Coordinates of N, CA and C in Angstrom, one line a residue:
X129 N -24.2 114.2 127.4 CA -23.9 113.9 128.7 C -23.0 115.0 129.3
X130 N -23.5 115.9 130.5 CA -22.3 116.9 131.1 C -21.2 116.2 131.8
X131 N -20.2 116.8 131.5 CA -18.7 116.5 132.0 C -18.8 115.5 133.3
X132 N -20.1 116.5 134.1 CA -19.8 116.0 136.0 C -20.5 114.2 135.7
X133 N -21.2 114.0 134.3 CA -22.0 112.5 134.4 C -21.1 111.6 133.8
X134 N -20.2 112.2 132.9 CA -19.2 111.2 132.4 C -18.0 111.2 133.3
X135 N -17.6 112.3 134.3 CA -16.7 111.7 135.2 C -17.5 110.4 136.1
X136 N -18.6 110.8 136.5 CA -19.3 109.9 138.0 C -19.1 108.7 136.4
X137 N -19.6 108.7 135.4 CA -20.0 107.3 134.9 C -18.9 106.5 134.9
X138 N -17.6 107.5 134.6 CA -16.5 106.8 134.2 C -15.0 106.3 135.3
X139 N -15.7 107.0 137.0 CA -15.3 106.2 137.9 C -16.1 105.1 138.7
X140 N -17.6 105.4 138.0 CA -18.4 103.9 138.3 C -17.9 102.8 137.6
X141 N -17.5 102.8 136.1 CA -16.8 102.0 135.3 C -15.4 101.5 136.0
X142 N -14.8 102.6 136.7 CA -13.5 102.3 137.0 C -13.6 101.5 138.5
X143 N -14.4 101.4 139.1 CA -14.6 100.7 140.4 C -15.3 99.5 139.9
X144 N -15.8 98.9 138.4 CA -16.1 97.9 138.2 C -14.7 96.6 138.0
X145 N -14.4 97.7 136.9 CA -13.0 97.3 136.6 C -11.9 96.8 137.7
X146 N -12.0 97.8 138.6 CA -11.0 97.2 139.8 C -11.8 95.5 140.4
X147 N -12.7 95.9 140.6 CA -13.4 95.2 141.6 C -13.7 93.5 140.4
X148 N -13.3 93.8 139.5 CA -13.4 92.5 138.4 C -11.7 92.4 138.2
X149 N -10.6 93.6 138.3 CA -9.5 93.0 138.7 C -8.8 92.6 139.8
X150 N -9.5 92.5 140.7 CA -9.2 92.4 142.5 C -8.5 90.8 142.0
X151 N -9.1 90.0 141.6 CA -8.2 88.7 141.7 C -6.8 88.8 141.0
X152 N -6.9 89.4 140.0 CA -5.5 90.0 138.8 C -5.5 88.5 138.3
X153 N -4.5 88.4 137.2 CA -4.1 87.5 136.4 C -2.7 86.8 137.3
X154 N -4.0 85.3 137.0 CA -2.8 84.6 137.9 C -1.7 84.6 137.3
X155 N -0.6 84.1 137.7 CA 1.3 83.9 137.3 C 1.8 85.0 136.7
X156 N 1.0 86.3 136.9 CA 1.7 87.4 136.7 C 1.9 88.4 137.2
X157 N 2.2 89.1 137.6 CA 2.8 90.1 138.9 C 2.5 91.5 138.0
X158 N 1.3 91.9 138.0 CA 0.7 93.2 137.3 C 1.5 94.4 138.2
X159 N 2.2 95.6 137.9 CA 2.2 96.4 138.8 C 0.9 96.9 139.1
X160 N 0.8 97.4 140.8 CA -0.5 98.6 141.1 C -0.7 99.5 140.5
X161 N 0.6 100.6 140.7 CA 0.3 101.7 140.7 C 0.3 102.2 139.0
X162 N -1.4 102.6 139.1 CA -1.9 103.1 137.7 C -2.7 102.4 136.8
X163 N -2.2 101.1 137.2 CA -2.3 100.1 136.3 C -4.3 99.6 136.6
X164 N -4.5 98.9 135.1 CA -6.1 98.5 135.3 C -5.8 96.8 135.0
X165 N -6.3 95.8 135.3 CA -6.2 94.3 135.0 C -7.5 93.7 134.5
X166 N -8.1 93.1 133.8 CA -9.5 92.8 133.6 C -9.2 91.6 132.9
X167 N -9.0 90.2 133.7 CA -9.4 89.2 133.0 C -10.6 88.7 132.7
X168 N -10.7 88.0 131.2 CA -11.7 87.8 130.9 C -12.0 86.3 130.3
X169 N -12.7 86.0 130.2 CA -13.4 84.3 129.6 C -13.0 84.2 128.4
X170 N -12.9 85.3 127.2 CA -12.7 85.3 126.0 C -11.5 84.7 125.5
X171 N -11.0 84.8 124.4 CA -9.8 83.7 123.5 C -9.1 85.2 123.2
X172 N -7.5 85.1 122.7 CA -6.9 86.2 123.0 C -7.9 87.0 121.5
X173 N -7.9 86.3 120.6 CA -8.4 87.1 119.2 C -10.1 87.9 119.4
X174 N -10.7 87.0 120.4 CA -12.3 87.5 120.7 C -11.8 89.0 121.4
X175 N -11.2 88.6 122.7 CA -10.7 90.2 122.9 C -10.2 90.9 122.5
X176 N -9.2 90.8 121.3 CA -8.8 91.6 120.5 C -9.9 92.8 119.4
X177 N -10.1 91.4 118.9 CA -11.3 92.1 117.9 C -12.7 93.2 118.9
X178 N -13.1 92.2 120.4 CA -14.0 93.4 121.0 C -13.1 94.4 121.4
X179 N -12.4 94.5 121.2 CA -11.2 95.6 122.1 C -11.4 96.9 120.8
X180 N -11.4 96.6 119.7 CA -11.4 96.9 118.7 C -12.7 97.9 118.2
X181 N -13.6 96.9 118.3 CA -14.7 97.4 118.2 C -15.0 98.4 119.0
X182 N -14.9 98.4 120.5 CA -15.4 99.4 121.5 C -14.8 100.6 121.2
X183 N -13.2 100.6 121.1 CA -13.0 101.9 120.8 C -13.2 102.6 119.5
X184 N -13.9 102.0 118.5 CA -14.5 103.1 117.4 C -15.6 103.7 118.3
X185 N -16.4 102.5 119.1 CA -17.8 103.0 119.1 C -17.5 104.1 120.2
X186 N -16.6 104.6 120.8 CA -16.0 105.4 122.1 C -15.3 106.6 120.8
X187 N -15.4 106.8 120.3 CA -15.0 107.6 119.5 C -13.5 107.9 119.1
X188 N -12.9 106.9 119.6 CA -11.6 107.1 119.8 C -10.7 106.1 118.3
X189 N -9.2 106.3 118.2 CA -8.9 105.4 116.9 C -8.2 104.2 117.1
X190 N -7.8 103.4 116.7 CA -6.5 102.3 117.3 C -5.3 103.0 116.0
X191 N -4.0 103.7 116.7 CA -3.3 104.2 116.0 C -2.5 103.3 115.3
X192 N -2.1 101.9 116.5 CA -0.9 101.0 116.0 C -1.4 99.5 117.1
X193 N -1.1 98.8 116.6 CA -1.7 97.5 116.9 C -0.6 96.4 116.8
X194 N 0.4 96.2 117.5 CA 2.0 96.0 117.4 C 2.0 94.7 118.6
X195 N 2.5 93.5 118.4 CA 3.0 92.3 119.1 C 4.1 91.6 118.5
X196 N 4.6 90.7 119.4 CA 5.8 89.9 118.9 C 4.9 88.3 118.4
X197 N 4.0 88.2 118.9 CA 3.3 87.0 118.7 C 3.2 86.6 117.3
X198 N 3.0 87.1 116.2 CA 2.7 86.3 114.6 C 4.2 86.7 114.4
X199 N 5.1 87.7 114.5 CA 6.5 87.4 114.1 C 7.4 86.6 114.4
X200 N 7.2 86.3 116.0 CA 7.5 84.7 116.6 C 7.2 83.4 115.8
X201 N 6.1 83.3 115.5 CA 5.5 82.2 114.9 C 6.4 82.2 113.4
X202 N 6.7 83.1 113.0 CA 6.7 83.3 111.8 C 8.6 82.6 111.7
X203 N 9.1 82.5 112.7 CA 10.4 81.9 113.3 C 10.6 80.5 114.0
X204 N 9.4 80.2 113.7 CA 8.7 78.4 114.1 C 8.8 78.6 115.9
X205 N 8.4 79.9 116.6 CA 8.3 80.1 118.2 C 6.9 80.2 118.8
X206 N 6.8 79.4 119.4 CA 5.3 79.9 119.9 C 5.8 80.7 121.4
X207 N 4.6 81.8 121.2 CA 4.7 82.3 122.4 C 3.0 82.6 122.9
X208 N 2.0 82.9 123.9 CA 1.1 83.3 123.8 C 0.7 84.2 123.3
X209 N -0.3 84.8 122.6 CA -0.8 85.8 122.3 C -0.2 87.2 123.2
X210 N -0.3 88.5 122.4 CA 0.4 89.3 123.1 C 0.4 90.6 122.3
X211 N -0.1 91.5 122.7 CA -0.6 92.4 121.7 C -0.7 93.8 122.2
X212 N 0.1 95.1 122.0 CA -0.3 96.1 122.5 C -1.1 96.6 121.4
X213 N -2.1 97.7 121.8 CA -2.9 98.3 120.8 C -2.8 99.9 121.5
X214 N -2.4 101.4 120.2 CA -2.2 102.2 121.0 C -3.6 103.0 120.4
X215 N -4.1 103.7 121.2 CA -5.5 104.6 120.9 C -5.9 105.8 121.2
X216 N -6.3 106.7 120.4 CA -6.1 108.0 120.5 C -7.0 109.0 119.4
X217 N -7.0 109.9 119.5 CA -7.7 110.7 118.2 C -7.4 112.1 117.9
X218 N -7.4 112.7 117.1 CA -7.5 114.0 116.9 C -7.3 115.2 117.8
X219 N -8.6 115.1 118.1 CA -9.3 115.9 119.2 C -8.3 115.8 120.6
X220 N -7.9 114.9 121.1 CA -7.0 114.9 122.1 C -5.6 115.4 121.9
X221 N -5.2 114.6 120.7 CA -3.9 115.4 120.0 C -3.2 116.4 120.1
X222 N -4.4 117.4 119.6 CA -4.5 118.9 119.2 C -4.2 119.8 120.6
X223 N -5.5 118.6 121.6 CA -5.8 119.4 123.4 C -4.7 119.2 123.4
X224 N -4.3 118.1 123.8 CA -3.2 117.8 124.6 C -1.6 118.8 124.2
X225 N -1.4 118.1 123.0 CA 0.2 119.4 122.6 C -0.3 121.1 122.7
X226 N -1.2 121.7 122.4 CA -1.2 122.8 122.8 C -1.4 123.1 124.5
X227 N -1.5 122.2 125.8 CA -1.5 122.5 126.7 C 0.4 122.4 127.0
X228 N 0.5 120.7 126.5 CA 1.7 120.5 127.3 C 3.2 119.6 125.6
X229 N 3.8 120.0 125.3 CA 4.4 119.6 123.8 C 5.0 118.0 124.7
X230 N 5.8 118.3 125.6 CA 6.5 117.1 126.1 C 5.3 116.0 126.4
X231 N 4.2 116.6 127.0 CA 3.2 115.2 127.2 C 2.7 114.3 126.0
X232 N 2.9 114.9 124.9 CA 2.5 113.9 123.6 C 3.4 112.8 123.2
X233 N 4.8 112.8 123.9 CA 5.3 111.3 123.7 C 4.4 110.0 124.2
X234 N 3.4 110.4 125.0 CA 2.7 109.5 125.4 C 1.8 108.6 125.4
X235 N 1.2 109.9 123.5 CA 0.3 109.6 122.8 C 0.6 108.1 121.8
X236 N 0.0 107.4 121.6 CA -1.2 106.8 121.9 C -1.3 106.9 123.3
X237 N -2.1 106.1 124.1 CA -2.3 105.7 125.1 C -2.6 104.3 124.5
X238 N -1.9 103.5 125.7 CA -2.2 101.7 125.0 C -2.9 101.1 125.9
X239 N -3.8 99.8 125.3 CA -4.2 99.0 125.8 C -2.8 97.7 125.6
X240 N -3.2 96.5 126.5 CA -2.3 95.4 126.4 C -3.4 94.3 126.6
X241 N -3.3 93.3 125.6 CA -4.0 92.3 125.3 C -3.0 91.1 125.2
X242 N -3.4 90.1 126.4 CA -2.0 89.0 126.9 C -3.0 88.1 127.2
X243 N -2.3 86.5 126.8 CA -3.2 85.4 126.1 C -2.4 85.0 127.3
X244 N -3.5 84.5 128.3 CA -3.1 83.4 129.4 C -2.9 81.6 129.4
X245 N -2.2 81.0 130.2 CA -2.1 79.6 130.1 C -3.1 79.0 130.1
X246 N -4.6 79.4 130.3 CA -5.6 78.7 130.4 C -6.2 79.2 129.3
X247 N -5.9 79.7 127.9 CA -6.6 80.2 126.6 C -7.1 81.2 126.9
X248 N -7.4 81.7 127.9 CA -8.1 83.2 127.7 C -7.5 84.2 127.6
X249 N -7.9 85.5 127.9 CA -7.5 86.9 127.6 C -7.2 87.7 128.7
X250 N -6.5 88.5 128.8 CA -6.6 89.4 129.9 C -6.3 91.3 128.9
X251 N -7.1 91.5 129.9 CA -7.0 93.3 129.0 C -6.3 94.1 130.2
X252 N -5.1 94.4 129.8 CA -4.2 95.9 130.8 C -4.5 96.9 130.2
X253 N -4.2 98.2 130.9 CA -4.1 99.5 130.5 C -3.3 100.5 132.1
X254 N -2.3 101.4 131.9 CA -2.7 101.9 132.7 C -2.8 103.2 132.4
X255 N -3.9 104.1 133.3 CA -4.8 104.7 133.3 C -4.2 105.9 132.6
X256 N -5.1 106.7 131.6 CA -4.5 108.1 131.0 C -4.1 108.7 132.5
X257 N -5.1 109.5 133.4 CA -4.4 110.2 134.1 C -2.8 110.3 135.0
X258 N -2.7 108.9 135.2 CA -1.5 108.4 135.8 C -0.5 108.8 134.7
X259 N -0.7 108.2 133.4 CA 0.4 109.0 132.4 C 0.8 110.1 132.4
X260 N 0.1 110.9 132.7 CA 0.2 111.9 132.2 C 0.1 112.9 133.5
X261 N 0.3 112.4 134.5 CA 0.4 113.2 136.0 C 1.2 114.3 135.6
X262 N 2.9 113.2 136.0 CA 3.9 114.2 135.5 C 4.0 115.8 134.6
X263 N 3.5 115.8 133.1 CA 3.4 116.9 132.5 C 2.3 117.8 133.5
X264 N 1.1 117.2 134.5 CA 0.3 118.2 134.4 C 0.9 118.6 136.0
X265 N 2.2 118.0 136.2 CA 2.7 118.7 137.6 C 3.6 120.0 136.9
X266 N 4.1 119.8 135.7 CA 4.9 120.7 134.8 C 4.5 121.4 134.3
X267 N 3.6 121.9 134.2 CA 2.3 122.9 133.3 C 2.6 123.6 133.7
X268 N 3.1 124.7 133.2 CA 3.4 126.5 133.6 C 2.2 127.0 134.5
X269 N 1.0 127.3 133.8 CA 0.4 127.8 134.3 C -0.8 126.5 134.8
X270 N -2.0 127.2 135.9 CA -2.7 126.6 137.0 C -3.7 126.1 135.8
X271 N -4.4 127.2 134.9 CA -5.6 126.9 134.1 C -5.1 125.6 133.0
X272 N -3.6 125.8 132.5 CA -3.2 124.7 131.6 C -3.4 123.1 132.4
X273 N -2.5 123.4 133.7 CA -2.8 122.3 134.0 C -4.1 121.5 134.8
X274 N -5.0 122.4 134.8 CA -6.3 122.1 135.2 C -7.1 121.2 133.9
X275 N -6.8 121.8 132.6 CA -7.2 121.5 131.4 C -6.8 120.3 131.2
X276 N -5.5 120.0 131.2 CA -4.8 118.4 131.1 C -5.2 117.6 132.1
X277 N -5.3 118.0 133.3 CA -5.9 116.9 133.6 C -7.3 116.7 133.2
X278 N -8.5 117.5 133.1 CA -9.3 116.9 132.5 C -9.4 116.4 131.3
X279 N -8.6 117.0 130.3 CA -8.4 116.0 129.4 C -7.8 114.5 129.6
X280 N -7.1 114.2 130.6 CA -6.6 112.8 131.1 C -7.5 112.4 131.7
X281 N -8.4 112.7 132.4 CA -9.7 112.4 133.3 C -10.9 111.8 132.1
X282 N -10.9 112.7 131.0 CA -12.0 112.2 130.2 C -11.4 110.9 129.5
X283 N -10.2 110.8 129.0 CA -10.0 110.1 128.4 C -10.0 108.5 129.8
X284 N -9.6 108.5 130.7 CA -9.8 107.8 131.7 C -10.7 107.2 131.5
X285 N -12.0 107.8 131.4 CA -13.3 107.8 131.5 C -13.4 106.6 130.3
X286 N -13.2 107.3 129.3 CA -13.0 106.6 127.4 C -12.4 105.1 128.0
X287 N -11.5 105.3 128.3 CA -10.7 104.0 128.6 C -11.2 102.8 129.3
X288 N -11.8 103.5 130.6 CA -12.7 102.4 131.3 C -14.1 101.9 130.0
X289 N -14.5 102.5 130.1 CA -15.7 102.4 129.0 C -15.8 101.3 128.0
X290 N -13.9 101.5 127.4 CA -14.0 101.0 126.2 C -13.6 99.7 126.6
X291 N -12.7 99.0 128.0 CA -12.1 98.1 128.9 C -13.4 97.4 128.8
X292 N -14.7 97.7 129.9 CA -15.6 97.3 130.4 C -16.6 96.9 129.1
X293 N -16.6 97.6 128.1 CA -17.2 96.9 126.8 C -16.7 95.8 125.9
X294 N -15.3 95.7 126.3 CA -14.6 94.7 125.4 C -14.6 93.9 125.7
X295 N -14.3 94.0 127.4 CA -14.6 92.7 128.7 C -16.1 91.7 128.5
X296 N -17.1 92.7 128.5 CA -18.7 92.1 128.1 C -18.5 91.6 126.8
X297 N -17.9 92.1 125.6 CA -18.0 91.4 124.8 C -19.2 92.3 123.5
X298 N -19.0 93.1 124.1 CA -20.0 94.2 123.2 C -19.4 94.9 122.2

């Protein structure tokens, strides 16, 4: 697939996603800016695990998979489900610090998986390119920062992709 089909695919993705988060997650006050919301029907562990699965199949890795929820429990506390997962690979790694060294504290990029009062799931992320604005306003030169953003653009892309698959349940 050329670059110009995976960006159109992966802001068709991202206008699904809005438009499936236009209601947001009730009793919580999502920020806008950047941010993606996609509640879903699922149980927090069904989203978890498709959350999981999509990003192998997106080529991407889950680096760290980190919540206070089972160490709560583990303290006799219940809290809901609550789970960051951070995701990333190689290949970005490598792009990414040879464009910009400071933009790699950013790496992973995370998803957030938050178990609602009514049992279900909701999936946050906000978006690689928003992350990563900043460094690509700091980029010495025009061609570097032309490059980071597309690397933040494709990964965008990844991101919706892997949202919108975990959401269906695929």
């Amino acid at each position: 697939m050329s670059t110009n089909h995976r960006l159109i695919a992966g802001l068709f993705f991202g206008l699904v996603c809005l438009l499936v988060a236009a209601p947001s997650a009730a009793g919580v006050d999502w920020p806008k800016d950047g941010w993606r919301v996609i509640e879903t029907s699922q149980s927090y562990s069904e989203l978890l695990a498709n959350l999981k699965k999509a990003v192998s199949a997106n080529d991407l890795n889950v680096v760290f998979d980190v919540g206070p929820t089972e160490a709560a429990a583990k303290r006799g506390i219940h809290i809901p489900g609550n789970r960051v997962v951070g995701v990333f690979n190689n290949k970005f790694a490598v792009d990414i610090l040879r464009l910009s060294v400071p933009a790699m504290i950013e790496a992973p990029v995370r998803f957030y998986v938050t178990e609602r009062d009514d049992g279900h799931a909701t999936l946050s992320w906000v978006e690689p390119s928003h992350i990563f604005a900043p460094y690509i306003e700091d980029v010495g030169s025009s061609d570097d920062a032309k490059m980071l953003r597309q690397e933040a653009e494709e990964l965008d892309v990844r991101f919706s992709r892997i949202a919108s698959e975990a959401a269906q349940g695929k």
